[in-house]
mmCIF file of C-alpha atoms in Angstrom:
data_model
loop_
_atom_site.group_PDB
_atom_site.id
_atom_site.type_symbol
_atom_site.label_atom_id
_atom_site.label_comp_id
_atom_site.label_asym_id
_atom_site.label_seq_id
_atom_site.Cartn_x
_atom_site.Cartn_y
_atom_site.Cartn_z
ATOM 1 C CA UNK A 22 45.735 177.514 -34.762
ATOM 2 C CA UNK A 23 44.042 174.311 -34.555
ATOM 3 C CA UNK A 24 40.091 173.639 -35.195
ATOM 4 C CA UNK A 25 39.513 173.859 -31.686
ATOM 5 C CA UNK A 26 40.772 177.198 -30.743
ATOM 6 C CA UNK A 27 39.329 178.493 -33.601
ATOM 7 C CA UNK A 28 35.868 176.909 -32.378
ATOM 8 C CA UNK A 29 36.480 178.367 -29.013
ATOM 9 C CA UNK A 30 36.746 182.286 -31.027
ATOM 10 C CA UNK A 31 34.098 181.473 -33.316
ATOM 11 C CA UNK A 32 31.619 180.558 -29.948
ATOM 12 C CA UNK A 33 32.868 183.810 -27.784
ATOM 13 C CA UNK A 34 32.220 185.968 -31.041
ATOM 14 C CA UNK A 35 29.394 184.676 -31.540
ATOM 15 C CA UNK A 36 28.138 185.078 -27.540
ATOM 16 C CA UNK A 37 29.480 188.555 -27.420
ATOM 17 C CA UNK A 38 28.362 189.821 -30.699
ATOM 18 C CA UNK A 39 24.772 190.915 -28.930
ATOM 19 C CA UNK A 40 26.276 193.247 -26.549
ATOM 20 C CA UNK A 41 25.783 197.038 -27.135
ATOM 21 C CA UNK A 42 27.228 200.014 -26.226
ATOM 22 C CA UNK A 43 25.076 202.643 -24.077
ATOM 23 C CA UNK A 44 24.270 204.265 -26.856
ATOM 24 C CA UNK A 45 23.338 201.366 -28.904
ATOM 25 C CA UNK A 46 26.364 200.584 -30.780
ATOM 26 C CA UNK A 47 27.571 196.849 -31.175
ATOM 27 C CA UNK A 48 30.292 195.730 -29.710
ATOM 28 C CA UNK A 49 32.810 192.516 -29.931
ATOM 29 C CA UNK A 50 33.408 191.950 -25.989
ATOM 30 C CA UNK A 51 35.361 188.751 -25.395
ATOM 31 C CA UNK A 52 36.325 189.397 -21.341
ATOM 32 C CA UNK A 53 34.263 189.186 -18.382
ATOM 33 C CA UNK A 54 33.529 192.215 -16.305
ATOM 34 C CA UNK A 55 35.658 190.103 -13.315
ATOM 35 C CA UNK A 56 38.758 189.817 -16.010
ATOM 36 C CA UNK A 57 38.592 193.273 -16.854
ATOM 37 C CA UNK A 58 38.542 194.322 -13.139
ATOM 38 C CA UNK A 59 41.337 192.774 -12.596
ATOM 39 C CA UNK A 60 43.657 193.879 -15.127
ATOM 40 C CA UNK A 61 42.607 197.117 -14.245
ATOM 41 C CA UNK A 62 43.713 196.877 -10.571
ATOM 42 C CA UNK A 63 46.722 195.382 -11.658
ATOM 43 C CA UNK A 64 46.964 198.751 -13.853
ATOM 44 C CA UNK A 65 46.574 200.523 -11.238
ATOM 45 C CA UNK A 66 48.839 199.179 -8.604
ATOM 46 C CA UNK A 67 51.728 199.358 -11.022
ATOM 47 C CA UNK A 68 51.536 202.861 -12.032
ATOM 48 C CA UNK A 69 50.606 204.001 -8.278
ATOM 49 C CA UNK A 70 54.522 202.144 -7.787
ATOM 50 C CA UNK A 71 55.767 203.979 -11.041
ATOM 51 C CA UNK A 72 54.151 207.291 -10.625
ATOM 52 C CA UNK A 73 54.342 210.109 -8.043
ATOM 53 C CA UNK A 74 50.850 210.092 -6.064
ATOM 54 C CA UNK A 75 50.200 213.677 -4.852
ATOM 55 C CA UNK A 76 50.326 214.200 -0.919
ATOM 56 C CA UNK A 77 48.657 217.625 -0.830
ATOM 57 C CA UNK A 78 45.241 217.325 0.777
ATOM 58 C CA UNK A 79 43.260 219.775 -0.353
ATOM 59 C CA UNK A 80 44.177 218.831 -4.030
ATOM 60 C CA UNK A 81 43.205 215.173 -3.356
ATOM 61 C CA UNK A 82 39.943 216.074 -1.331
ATOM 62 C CA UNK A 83 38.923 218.180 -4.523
ATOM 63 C CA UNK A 84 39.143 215.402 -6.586
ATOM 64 C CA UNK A 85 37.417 213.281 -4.494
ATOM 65 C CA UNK A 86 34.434 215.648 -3.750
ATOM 66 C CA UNK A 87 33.740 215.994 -7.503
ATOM 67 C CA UNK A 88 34.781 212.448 -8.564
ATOM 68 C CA UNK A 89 32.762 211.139 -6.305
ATOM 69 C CA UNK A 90 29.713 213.071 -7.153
ATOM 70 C CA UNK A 91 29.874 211.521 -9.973
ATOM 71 C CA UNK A 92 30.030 208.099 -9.452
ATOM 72 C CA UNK A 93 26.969 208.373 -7.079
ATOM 73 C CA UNK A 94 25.063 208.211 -10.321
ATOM 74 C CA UNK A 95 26.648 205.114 -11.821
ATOM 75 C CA UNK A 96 24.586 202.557 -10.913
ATOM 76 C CA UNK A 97 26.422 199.313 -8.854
ATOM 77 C CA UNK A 98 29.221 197.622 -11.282
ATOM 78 C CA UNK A 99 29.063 193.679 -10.938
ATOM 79 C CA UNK A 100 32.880 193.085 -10.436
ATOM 80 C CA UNK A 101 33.566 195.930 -7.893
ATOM 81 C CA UNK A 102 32.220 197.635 -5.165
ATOM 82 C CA UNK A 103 33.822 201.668 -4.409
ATOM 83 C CA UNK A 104 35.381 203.333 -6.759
ATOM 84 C CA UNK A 105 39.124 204.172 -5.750
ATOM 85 C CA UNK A 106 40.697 207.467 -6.936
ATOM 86 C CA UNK A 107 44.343 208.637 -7.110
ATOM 87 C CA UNK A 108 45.878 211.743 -7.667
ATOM 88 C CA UNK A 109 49.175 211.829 -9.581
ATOM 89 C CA UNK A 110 51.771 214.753 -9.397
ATOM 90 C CA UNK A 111 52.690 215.435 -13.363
ATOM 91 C CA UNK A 112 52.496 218.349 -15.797
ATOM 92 C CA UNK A 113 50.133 216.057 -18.027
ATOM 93 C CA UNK A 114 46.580 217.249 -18.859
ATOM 94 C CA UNK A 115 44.922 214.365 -18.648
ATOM 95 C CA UNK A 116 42.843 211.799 -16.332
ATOM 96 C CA UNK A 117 42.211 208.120 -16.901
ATOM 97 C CA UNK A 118 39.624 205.476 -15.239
ATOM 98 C CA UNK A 119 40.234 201.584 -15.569
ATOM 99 C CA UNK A 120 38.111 198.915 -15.490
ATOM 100 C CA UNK A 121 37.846 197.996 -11.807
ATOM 101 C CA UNK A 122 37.018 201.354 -10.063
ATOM 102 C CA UNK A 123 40.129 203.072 -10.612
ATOM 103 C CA UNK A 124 40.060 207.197 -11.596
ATOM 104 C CA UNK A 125 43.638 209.003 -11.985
ATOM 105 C CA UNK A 126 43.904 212.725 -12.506
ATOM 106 C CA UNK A 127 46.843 214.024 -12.973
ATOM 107 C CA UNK A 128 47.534 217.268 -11.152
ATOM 108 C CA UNK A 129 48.463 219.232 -14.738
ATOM 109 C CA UNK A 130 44.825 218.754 -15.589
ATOM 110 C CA UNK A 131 43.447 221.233 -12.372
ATOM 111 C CA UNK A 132 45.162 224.236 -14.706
ATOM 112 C CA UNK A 133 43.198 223.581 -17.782
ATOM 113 C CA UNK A 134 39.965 222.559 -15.876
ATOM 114 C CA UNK A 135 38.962 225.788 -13.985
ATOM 115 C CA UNK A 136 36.321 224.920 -11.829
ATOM 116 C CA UNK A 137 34.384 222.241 -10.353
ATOM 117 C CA UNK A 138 31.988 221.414 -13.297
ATOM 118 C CA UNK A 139 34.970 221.422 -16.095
ATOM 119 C CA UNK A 140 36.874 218.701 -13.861
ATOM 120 C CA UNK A 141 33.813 216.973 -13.604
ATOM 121 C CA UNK A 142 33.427 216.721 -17.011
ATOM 122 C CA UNK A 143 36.703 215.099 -17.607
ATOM 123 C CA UNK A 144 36.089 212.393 -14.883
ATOM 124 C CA UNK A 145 32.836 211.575 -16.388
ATOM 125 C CA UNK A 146 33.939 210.946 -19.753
ATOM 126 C CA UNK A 147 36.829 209.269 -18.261
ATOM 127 C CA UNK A 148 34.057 207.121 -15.900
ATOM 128 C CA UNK A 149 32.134 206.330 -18.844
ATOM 129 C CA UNK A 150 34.957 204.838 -20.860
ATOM 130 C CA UNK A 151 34.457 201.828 -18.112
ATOM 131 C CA UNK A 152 30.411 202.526 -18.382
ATOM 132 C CA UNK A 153 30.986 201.381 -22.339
ATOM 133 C CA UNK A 154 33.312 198.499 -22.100
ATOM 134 C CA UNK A 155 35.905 200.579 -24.397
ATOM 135 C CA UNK A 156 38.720 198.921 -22.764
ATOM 136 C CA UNK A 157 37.017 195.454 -23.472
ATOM 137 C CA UNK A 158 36.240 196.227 -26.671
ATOM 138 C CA UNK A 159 39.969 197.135 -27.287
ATOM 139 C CA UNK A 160 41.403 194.009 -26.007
ATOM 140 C CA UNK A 161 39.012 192.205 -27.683
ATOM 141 C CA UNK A 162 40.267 193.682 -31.195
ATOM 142 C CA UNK A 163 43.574 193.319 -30.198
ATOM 143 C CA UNK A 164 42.801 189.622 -29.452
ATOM 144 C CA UNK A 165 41.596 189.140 -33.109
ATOM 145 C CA UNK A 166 44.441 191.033 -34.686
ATOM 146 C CA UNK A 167 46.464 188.214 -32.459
ATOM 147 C CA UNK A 168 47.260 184.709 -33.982
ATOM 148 C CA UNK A 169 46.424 182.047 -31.596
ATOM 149 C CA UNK A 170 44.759 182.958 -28.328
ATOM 150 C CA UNK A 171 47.064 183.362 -26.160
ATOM 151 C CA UNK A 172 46.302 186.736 -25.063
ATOM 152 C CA UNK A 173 43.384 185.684 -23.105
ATOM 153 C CA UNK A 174 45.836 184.158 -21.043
ATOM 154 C CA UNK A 175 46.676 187.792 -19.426
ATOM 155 C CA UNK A 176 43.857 187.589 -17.457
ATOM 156 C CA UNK A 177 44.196 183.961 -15.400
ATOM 157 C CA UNK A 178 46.723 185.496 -13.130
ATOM 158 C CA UNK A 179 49.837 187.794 -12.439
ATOM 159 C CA UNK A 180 52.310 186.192 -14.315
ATOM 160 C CA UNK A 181 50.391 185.927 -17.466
ATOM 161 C CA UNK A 182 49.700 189.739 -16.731
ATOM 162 C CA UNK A 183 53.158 190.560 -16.559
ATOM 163 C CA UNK A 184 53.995 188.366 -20.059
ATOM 164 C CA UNK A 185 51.004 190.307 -21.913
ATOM 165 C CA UNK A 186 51.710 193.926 -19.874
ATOM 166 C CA UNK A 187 52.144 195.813 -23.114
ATOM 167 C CA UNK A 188 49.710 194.481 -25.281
ATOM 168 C CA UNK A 189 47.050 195.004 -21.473
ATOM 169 C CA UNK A 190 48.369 198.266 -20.819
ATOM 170 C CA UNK A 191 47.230 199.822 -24.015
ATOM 171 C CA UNK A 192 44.407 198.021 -24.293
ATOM 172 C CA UNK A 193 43.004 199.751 -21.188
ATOM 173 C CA UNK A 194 44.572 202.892 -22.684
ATOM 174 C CA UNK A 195 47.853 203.457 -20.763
ATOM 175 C CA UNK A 196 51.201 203.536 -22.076
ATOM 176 C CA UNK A 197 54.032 201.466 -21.548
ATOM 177 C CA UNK A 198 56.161 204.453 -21.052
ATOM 178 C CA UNK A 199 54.920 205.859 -17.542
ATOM 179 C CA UNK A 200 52.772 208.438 -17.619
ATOM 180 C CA UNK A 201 51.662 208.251 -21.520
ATOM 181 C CA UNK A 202 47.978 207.728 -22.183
ATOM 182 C CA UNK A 203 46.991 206.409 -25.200
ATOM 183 C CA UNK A 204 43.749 207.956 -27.048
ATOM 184 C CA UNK A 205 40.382 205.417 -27.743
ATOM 185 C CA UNK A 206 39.391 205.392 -31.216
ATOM 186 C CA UNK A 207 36.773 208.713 -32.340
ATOM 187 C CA UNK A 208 34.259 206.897 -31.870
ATOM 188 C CA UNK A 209 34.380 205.404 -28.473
ATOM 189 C CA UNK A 210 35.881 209.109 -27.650
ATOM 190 C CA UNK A 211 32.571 210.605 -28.588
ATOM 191 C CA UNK A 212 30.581 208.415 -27.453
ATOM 192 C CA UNK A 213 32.563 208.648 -24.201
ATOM 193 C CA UNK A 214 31.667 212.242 -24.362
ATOM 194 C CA UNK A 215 27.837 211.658 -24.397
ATOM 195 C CA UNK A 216 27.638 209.698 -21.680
ATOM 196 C CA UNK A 217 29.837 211.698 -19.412
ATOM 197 C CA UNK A 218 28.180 214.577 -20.369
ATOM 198 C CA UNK A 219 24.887 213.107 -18.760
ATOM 199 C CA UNK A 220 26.409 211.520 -15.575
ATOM 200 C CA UNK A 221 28.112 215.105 -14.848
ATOM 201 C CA UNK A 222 24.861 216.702 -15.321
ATOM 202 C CA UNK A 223 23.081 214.022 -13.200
ATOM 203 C CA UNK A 224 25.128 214.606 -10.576
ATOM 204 C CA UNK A 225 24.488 218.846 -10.613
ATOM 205 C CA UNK A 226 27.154 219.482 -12.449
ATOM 206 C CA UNK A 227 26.528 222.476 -15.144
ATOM 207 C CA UNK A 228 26.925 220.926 -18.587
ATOM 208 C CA UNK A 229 27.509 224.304 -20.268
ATOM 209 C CA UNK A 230 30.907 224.224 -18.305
ATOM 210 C CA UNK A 231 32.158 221.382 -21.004
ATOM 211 C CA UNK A 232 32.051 223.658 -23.787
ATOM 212 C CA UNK A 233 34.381 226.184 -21.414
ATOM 213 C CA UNK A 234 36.520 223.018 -20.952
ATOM 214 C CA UNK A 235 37.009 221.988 -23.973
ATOM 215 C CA UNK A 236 38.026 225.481 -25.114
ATOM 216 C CA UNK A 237 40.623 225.498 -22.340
ATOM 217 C CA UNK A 238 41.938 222.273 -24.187
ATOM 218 C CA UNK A 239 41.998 223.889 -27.687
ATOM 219 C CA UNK A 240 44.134 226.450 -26.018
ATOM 220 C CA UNK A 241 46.287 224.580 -24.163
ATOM 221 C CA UNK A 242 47.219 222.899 -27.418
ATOM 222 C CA UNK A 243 48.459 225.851 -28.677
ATOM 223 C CA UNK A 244 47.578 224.811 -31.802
ATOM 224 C CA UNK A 245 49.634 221.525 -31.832
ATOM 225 C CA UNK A 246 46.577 219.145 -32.325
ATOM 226 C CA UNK A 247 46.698 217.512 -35.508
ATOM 227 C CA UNK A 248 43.492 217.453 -38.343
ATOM 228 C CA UNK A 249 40.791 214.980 -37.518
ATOM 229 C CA UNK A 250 41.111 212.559 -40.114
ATOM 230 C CA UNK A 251 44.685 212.546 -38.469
ATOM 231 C CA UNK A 252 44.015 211.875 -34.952
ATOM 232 C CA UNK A 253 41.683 208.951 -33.273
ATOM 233 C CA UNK A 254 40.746 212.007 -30.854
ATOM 234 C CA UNK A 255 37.511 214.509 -32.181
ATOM 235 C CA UNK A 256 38.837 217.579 -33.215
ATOM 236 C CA UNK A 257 37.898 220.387 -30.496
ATOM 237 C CA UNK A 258 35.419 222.274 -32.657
ATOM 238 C CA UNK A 259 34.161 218.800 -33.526
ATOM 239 C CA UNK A 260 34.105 218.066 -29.680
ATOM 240 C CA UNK A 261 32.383 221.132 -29.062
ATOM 241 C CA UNK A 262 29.437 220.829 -31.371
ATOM 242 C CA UNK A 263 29.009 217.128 -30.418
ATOM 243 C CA UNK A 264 28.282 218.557 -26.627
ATOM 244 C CA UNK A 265 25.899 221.711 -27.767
ATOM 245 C CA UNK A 266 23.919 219.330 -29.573
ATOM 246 C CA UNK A 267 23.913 216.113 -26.505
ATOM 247 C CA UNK A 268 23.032 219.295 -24.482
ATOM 248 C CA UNK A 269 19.818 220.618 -25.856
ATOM 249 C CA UNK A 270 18.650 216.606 -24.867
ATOM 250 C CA UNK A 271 19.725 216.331 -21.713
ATOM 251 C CA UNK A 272 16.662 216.849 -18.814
ATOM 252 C CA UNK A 273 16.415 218.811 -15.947
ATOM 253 C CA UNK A 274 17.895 217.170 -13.749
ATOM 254 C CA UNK A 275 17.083 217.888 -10.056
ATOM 255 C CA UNK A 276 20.252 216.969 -7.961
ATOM 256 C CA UNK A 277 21.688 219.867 -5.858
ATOM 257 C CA UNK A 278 24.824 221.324 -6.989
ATOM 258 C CA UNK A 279 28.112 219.904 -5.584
ATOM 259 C CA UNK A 280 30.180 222.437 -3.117
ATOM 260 C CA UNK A 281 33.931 221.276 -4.099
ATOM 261 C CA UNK A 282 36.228 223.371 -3.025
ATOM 262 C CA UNK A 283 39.683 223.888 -5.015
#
């Protein structure tokens, strides 16, 4: 790498090395908010080509009631303007947002979140992944672990995207193989928690119904989830006590209760 390129790192460290998390953590962020959009979209597109998007209406207006809900109380995101959500037909518990707007739920999840307030949980932890810059703050590690940087080239256009699609994809936490999600590190996944937590709750959600969620996780498991030192993901019982505790700080908040109908 010559001196220059290595000039170029040491000045976009050096910039970036003042931003924080929201809850006060420093963070390496090397992308703009208008890169990261548009990798995200990019995301997106490809897996709503890839993936089967689910046609049944009630299902999707559901989702959208309590998604957005919750995105009323995210404040107005620089690089994008709605928030566009997608409902995927597959047996996978899960749910992802992007950088960019983008929420997908996958349909497996509605069997493991029981009501309106557990899915609502998952989409705001999933919403506040994007709140925290996790995805930037993956891609910029993985730009560091990188020689040379040629990685920032993924986001000048759609060719460089599809050169660097891997190393994007799982920066922004999908998989190459469709459908696979791959886990942020425990500490992004906690913090994650704490500020989804509080956007649910914003929005009228009732925060007690996390603790019922992630219970419904633990059993869905059945047991296969491996020890926390083990896994980047808190353990559930770890999960759970994180949430008791970010509970007995959250306000009163005063928003009427959501009506979403499943």
């Amino acid at each position: 790498m010559s001196w220059l390129k290595y000039s170029a790192l040491a000045i976009a460290i050096g910039v970036s090395a003042c931003s924080s998390s929201p809850t006060g953590r420093n963070q390496l962020l090397l992308f703009s908010d208008s890169d990261m959009s548009n990798l995200g979209a990019q995301s997106f597109e490809q897996m709503k080509h890839q993936q089967k998007v689910s046609k049944d209406q009630k299902i999707n207006n559901y989702v959208q009631c309590v998604a957005t809900a919750v995105t009323r109380q995210v404040p107005k995101q620089p690089s994008f303007n709605d928030w566009e959500v997608v409902v995927f037909e597959s047996d996978q518990i899960n749910a992802f947002a992007l950088p960019g707007g983008k929420i997908g739920v996958y349909t497996g999840l509605l069997n493991v979140a029981k009501n309106q307030d557990q899915l609502a949980t998952v989409i705001g932890h999933e919403i506040a992944h994007v709140l925290a810059d996790h995805s930037n703050e993956r891609l910029s590690q993985s730009q560091l672990a990188n020689t040379g940087l040629q990685i920032t080239s993924i986001a000048l256009g759609a060719s460089d995207y599809a050169q660097y699609r891997d190393a994007t994809m799982a920066a922004l936490g999908l998989g190459v193989q469709v459908g696979v999600l791959l886990p942020y590190g425990r500490t992004q996944e906690s913090e994650a928690d704490i500020v989804g937590l509080e956007l649910m709750a914003r929005a009228g959600f009732d925060p007690k119904q996390s603790i019922a969620l992630w219970q419904n996780m633990a059993k869905a498991s059945k047991g296969q989830q491996p020890p926390e030192l083990l896994s980047t993901h808190p353990s559930h019982g770890t999960r759970i006590q994180d949430l008791s505790q970010t509970m007995q700080r959250l306000p009163a908040y005063s928003a009427q209760k959501p009506n979403c109908q499943s």
